[in-house]
mmCIF file of C-alpha atoms and ligand atoms in Angstrom:
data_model
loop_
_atom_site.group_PDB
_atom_site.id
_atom_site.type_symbol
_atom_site.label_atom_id
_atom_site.label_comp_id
_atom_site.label_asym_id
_atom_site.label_seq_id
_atom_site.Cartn_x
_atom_site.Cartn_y
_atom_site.Cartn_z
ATOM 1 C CA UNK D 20 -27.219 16.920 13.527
ATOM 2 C CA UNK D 21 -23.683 15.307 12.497
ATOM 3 C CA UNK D 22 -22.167 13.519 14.981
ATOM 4 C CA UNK D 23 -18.940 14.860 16.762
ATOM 5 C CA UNK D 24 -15.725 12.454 15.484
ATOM 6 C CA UNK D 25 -13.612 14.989 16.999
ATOM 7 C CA UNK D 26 -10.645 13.362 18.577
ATOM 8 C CA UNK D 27 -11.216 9.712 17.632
ATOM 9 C CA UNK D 28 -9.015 7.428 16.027
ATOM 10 C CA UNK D 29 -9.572 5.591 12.543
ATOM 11 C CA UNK D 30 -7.621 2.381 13.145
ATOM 12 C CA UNK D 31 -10.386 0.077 11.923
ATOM 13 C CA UNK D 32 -13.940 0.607 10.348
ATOM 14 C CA UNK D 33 -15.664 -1.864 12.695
ATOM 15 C CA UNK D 34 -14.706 1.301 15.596
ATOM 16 C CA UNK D 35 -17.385 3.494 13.324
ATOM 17 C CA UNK D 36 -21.178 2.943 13.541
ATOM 18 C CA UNK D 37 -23.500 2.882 10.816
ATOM 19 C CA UNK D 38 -24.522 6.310 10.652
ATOM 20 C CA UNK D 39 -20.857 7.543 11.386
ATOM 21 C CA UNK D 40 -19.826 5.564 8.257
ATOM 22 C CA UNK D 41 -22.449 7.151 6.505
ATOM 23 C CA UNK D 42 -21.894 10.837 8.061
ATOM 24 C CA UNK D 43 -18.095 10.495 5.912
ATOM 25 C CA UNK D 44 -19.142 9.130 3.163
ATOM 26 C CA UNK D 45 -22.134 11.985 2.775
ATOM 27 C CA UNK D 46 -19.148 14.261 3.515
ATOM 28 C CA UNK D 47 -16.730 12.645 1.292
ATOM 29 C CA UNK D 48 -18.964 13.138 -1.967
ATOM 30 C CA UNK D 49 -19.931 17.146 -0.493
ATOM 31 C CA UNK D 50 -16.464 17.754 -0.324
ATOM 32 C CA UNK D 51 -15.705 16.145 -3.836
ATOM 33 C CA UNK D 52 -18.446 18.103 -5.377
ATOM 34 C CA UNK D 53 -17.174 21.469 -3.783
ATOM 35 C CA UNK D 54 -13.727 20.849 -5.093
ATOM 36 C CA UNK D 55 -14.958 19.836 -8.793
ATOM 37 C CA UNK D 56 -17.219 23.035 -8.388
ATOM 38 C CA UNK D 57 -13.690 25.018 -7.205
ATOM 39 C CA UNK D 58 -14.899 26.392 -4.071
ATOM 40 C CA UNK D 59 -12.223 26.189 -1.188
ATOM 41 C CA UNK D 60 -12.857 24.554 1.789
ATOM 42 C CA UNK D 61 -10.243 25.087 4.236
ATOM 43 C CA UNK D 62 -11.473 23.347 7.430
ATOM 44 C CA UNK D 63 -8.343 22.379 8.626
ATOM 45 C CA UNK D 64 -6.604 25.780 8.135
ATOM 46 C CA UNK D 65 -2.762 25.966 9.855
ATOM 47 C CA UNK D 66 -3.450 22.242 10.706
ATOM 48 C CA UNK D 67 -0.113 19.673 9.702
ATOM 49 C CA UNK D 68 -0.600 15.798 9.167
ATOM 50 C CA UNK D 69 2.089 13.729 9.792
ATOM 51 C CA UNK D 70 2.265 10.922 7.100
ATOM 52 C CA UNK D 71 4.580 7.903 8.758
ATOM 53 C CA UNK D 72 5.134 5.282 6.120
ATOM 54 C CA UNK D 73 6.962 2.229 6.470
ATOM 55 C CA UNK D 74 5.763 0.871 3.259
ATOM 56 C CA UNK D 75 5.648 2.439 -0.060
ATOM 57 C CA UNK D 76 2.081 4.141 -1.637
ATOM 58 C CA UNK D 77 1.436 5.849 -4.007
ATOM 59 C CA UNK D 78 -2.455 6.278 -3.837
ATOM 60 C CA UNK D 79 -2.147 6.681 -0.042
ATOM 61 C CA UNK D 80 0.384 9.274 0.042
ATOM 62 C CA UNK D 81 -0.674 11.656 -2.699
ATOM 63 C CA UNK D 82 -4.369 11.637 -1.287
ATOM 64 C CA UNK D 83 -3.611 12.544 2.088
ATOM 65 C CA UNK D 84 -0.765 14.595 0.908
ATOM 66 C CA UNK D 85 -3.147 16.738 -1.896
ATOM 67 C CA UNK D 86 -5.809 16.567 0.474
ATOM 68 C CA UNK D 87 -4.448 18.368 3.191
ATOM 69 C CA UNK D 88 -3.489 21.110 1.090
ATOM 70 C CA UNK D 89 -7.085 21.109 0.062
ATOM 71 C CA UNK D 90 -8.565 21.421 3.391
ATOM 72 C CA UNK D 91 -6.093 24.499 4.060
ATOM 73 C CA UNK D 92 -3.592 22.318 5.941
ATOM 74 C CA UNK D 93 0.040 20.736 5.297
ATOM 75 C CA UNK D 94 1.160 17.147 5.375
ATOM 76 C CA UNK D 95 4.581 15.953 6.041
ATOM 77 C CA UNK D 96 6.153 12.782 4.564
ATOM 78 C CA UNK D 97 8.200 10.600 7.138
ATOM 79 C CA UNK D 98 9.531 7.594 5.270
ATOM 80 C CA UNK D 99 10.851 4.439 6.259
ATOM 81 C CA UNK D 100 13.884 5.831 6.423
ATOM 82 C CA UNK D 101 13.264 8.561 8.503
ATOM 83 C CA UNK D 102 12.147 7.887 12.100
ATOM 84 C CA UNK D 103 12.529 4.498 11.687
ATOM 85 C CA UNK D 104 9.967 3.316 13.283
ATOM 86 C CA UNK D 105 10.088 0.323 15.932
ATOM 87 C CA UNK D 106 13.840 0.483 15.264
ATOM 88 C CA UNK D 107 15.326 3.851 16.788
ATOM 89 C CA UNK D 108 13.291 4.574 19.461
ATOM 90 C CA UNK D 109 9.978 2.982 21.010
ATOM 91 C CA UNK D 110 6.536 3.327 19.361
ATOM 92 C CA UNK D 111 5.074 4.978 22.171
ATOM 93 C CA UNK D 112 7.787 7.732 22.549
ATOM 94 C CA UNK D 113 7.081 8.418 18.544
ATOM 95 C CA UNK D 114 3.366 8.561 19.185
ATOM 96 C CA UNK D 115 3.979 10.840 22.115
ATOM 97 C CA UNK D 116 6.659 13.432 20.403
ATOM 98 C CA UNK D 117 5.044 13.609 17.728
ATOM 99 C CA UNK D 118 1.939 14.467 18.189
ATOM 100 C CA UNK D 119 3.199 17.441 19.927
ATOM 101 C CA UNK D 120 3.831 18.970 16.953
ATOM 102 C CA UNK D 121 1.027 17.683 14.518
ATOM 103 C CA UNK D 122 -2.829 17.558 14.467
ATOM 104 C CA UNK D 123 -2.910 14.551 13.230
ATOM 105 C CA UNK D 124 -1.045 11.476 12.614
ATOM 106 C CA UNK D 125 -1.426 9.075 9.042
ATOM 107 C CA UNK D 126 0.439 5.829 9.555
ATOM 108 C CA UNK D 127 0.944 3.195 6.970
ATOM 109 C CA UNK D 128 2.455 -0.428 8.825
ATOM 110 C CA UNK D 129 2.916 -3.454 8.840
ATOM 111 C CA UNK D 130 1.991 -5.003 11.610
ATOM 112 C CA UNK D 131 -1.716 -3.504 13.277
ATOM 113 C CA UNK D 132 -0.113 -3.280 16.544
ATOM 114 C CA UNK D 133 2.089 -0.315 15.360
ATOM 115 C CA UNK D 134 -1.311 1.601 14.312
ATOM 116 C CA UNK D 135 -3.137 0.617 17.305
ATOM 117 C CA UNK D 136 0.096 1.593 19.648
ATOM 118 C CA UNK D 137 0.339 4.903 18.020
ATOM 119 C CA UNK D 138 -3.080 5.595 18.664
ATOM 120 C CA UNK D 139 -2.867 4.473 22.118
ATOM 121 C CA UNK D 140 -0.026 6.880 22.984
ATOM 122 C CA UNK D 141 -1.061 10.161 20.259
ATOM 123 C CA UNK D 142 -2.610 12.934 21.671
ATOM 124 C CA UNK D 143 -3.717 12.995 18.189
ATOM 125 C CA UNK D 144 -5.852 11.196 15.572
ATOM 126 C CA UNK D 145 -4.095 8.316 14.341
ATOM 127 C CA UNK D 146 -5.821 7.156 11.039
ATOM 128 C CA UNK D 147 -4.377 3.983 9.696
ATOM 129 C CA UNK D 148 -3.089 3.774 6.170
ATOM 130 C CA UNK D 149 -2.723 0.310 5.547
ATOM 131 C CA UNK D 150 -1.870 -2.475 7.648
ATOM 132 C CA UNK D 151 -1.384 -6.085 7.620
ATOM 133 C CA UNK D 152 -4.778 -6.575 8.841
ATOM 134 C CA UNK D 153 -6.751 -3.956 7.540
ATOM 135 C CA UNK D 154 -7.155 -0.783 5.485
ATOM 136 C CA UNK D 155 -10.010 1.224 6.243
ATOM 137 C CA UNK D 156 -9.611 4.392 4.219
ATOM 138 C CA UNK D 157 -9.277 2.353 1.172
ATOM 139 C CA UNK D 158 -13.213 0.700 2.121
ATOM 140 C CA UNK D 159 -14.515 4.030 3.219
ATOM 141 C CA UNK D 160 -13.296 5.391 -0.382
ATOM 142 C CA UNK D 161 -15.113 2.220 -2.075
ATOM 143 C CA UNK D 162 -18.168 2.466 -0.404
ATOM 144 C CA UNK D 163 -18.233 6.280 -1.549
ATOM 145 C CA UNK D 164 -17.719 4.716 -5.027
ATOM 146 C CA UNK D 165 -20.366 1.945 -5.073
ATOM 147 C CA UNK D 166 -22.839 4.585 -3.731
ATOM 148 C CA UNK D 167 -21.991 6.864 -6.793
ATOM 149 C CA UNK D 168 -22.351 4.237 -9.184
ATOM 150 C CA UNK D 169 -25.385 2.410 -7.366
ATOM 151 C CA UNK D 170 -27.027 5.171 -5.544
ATOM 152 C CA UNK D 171 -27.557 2.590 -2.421
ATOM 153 C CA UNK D 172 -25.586 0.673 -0.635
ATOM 154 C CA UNK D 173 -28.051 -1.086 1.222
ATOM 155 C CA UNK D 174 -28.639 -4.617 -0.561
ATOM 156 C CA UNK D 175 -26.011 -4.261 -2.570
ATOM 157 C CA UNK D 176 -23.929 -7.797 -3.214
ATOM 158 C CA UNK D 177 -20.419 -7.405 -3.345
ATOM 159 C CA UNK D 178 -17.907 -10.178 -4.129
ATOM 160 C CA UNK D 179 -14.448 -9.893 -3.074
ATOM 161 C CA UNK D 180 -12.082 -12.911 -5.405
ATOM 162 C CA UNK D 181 -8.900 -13.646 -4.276
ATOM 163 C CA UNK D 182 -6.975 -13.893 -0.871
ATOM 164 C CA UNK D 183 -8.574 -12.694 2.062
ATOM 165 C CA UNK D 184 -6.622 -9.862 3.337
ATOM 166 C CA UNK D 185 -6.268 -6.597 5.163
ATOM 167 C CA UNK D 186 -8.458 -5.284 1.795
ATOM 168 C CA UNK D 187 -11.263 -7.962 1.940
ATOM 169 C CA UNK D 188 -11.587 -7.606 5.736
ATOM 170 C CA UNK D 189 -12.280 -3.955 5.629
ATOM 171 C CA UNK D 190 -14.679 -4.287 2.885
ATOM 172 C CA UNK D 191 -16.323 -6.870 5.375
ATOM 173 C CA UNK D 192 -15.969 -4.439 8.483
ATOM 174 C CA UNK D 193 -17.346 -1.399 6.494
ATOM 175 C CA UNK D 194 -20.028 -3.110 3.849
ATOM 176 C CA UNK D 195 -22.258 -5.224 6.789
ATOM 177 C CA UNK D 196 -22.599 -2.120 9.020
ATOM 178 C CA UNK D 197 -23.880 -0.522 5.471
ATOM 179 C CA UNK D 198 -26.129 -3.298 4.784
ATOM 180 C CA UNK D 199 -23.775 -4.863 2.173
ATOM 181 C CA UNK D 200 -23.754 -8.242 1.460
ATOM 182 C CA UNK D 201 -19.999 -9.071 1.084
ATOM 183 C CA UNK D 202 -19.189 -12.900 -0.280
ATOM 184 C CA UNK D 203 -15.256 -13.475 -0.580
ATOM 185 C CA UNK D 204 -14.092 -15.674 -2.984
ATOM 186 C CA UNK D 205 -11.048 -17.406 -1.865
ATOM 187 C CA UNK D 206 -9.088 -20.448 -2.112
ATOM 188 C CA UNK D 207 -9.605 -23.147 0.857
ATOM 189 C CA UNK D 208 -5.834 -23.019 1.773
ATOM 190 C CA UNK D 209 -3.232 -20.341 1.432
ATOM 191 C CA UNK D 210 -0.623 -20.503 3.171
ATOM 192 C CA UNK D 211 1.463 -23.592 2.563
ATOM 193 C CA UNK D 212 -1.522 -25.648 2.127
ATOM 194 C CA UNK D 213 -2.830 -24.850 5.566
ATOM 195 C CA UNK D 214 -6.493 -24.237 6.107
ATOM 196 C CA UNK D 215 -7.374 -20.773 5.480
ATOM 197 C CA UNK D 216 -8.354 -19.904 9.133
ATOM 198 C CA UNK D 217 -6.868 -16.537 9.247
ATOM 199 C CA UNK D 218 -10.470 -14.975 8.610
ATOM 200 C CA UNK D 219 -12.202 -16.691 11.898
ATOM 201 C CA UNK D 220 -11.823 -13.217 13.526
ATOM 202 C CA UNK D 221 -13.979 -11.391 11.327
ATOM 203 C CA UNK D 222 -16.446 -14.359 10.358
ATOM 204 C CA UNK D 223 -17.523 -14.383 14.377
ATOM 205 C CA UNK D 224 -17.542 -10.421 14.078
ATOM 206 C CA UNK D 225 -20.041 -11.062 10.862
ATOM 207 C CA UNK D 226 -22.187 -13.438 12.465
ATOM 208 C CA UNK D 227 -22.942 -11.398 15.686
ATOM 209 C CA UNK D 228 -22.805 -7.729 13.313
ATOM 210 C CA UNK D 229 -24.416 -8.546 10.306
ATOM 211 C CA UNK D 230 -27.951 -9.984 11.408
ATOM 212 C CA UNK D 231 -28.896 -6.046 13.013
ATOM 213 C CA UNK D 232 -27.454 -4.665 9.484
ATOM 214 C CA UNK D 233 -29.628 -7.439 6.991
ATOM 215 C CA UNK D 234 -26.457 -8.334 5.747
ATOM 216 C CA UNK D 235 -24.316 -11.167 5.572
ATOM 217 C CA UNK D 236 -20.553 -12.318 4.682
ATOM 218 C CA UNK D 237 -20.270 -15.612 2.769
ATOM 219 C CA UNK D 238 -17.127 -17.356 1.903
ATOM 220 C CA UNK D 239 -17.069 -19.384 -0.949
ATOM 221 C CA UNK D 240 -14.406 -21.555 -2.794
ATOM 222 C CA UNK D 241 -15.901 -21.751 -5.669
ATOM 223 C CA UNK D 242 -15.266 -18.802 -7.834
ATOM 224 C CA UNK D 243 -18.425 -18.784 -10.106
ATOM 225 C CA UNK D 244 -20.786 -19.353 -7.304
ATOM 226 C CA UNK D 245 -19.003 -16.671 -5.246
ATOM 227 C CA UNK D 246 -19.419 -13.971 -8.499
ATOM 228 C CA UNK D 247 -23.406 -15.059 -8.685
ATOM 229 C CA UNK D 248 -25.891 -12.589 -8.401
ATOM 230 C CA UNK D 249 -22.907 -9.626 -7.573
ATOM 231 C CA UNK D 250 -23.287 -6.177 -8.265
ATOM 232 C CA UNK D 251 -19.478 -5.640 -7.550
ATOM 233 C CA UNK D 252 -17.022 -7.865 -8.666
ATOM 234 C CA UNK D 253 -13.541 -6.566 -6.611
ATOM 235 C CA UNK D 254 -10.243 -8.079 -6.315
ATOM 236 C CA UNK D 255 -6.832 -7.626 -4.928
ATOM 237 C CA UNK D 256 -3.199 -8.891 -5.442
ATOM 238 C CA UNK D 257 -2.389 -12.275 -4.201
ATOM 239 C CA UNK D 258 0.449 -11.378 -2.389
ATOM 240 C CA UNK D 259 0.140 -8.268 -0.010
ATOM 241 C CA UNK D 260 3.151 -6.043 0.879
ATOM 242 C CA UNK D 261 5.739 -7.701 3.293
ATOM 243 C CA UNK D 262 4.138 -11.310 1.891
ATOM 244 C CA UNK D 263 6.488 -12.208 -1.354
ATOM 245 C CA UNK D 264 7.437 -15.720 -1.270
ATOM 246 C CA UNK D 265 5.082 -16.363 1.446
ATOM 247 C CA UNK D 266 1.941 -17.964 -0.905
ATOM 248 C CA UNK D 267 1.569 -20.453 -3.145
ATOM 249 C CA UNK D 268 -0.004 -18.555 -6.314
ATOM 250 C CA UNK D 269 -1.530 -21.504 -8.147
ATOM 251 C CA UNK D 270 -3.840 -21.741 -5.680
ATOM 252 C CA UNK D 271 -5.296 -18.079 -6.797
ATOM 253 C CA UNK D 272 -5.057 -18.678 -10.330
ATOM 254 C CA UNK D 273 -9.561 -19.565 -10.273
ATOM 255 C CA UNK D 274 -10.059 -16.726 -8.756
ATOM 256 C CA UNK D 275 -8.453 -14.547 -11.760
ATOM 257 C CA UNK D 276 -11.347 -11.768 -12.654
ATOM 258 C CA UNK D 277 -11.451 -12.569 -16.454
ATOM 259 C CA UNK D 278 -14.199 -11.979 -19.359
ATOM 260 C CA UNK D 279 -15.449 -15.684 -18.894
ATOM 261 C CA UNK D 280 -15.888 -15.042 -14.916
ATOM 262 C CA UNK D 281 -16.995 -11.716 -14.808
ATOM 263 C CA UNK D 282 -19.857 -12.403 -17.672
ATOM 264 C CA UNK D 283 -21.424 -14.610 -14.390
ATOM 265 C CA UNK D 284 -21.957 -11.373 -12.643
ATOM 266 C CA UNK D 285 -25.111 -9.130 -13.117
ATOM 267 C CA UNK D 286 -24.886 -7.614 -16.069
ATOM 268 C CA UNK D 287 -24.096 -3.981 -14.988
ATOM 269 C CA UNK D 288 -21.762 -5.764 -12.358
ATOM 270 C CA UNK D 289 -18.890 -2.776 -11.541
ATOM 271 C CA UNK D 290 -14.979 -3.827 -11.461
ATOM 272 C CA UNK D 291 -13.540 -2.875 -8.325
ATOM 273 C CA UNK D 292 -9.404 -3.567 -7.505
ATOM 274 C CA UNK D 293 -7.822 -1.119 -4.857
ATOM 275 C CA UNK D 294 -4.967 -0.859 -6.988
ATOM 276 C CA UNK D 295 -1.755 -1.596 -7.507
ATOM 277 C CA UNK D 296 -2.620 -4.223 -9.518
ATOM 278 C CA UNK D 297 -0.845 -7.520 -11.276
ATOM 279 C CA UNK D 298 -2.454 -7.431 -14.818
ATOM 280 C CA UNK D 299 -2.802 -10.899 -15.587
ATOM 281 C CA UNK D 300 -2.437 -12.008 -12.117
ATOM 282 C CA UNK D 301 -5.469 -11.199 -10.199
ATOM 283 C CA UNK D 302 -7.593 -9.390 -13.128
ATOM 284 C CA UNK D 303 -6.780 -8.898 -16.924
ATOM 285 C CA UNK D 304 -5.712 -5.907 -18.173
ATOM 286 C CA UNK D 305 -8.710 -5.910 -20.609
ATOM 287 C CA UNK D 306 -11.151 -6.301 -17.420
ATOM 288 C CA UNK D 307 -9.645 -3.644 -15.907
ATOM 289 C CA UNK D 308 -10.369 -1.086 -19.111
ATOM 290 C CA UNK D 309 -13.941 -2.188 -19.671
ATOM 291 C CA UNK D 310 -16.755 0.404 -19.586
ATOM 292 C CA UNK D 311 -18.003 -0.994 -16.034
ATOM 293 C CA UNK D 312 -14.774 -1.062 -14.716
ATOM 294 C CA UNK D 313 -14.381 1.754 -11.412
ATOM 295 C CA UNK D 314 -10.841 1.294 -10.766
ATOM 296 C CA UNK D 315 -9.741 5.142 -11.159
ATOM 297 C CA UNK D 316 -12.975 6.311 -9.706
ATOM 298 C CA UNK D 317 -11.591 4.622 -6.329
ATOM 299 C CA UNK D 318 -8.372 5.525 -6.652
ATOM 300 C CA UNK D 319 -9.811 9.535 -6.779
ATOM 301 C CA UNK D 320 -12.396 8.784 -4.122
ATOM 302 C CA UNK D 321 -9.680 7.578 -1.733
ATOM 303 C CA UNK D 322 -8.864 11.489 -1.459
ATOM 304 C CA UNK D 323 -12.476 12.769 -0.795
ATOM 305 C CA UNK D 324 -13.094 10.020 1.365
ATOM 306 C CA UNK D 325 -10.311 11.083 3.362
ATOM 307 C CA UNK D 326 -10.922 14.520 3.334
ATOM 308 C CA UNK D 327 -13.954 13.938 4.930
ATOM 309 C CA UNK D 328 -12.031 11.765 7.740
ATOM 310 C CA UNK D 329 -9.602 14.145 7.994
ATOM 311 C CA UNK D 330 -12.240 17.153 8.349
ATOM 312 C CA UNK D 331 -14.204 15.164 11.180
ATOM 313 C CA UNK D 332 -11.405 13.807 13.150
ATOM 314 C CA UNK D 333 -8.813 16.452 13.679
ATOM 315 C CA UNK D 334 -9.746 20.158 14.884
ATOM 316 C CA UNK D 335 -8.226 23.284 15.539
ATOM 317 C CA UNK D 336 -6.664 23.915 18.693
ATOM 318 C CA UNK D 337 -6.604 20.435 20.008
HETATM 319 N N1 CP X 22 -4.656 1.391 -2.683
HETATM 320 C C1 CP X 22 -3.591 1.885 -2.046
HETATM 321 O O1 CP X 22 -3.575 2.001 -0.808
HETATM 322 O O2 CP X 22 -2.568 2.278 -2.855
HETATM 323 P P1 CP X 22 -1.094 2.698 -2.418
HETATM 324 O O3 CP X 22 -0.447 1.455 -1.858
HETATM 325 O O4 CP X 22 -0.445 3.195 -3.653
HETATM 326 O O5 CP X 22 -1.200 3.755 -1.356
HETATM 327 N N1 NVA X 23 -3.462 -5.963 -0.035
HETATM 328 C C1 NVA X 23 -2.560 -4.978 -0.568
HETATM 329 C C2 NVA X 23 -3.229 -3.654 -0.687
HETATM 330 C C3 NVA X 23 -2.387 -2.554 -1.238
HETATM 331 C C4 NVA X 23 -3.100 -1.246 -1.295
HETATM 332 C C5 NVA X 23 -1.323 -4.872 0.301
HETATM 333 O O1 NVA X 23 -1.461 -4.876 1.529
HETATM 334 O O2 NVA X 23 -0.227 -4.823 -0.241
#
């Protein structure tokens, strides 16, 4: 029996159990092969999204977008420069108006707050498209990947390189509950040369979480011992959206995903980068087009993934 979603929010994967995560991701790759297969599924028939965006996206926006019209329903773009959000009227009043005329509300931010706000005040699903902290559509689409290339999740070691971010955490947040072992790979400062301590948060969620999932997050500084052993080798930019200026990128530089650091891997190691990427910052171009490399696959997953969240969250006459 599938578990009723029907009404809940999506602002963070660490709000979904194990076998909820599991329920979207079974649903993700059902509704991926039913649309490769060309049979229609319109679940969410007459249904509108609204897609708030005070960042740009491309991934994010064409997903939920295309996916919407896949499930039967429409989606409607509101840019930065639209409502304005935080800047022409309050949060809450947006969160209240308008989910009075959607089904469901997509929100890309910068700060969580704005996500979690909106979902306080929606009479709607409020799924959050990116924020500062974290992006959980983006893991739930990875973890759909890995178990298409892997056919398990369960034991599966996944190294994150780079700087711990809104990316990294969801991986974290997602991968334990799936029994996961996530190590991240990051510098022992960032910002300014101050200790790295913007990750205590989710290493105290890891150490009480990951024990009842046989999984465990490591952080490492060292960039070879981090890539050990990994069956997914992932990375990110150094600088997130809204951080330009704000990190010293040297600091990164040993964490680049390159031939010589990659080759410590397993041998049938998979490439994993959210996208956009920095060719020659993070990973090398060349990385990024080897054989192993599942950069695209994610990128495509990100819609069925969605779908599937989408599908389970909102419902007709709400
Ligand atoms: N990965 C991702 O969220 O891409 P966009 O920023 O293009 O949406
Ligand atoms: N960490 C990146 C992810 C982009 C999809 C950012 O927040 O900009």
């Amino acid at each position: 029996m599938a578990v009723d979603l029907r009404g809940r929010n999506l602002l963070t994967l660490k709000d979904f159990n194990t076998e909820e995560l599991y329920q979207l991701i079974e649903t993700g790759y059902e509704l991926k092969l039913e649309n490769k297969r060309g049979q229609a599924h319109p679940l969410l028939a007459g249904q509108t999204l609204a897609m708030v965006f005070q960042k740009p996206s491309l991934r994010t926006r064409v997903s939920f977008q295309v996916g919407m019209a896949q499930l039967g329903g429409q989606a409607l773009y509101l840019g930065p420069d639209d409502i304005k959000l935080g800047k022409r009227e309050t949060t809450e009043d947006i969160a209240i108006v308008t989910s009075r005329f959607v089904d469901g509300i997509m929100a890309r931010v910068f700060g969580h707050e704005i996500v979690a706000e909106l979902g306080e005040h929606s009479s709607v699903p409020v799924i959050n498209g990116l924020s500062q902290w974290t992006h959980p559509c983006q893991a739930l689409g990875d973890y759909l990947t890995v178990w298409e290339k892997k056919r398990r999740l369960e034991g599966i070691n996944l190294t994150f390189l780079g700087d711990f971010n809104n990316v990294a955490r969801s991986l974290v947040f997602g991968g334990l509950q799936l029994g996961v072992n996530v190590t991240v790979g990051c510098p022992e400062v960032t910002i300014e040369g101050k200790p790295a301590d913007e990750y205590a948060d989710v290493l105290e969620w890891a150490a009480e979480v990951g024990p009842r999932h046989n999984a465990v997050l490591r952080v490492l500084h060292d960039p070879a011992e981090a890539v050990a052993e990994a069956d997914v080798v992932y990375t990110d930019v150094w600088e997130s959206m809204g951080e330009k200026g704000t990190k010293t990128k040297d600091i990164f530089q040993p964490f680049q995903l390159d031939e010589a650091l990659f080759a410590k891997a397993r041998p049938d190691a998979v490439i994993m980068h959210c996208l956009p990427a920095i060719y020659d910052e993070e990973l090398t171009y060349e990385i990024s087009r080897k054989p192993n490399s599942a950069l695209f696959d994610q990128a495509e997953n990100r819609m069925h993934a969605q779908k599937a969240v989408m599908a389970a969250l909102m419902h007709p006459g709400h």
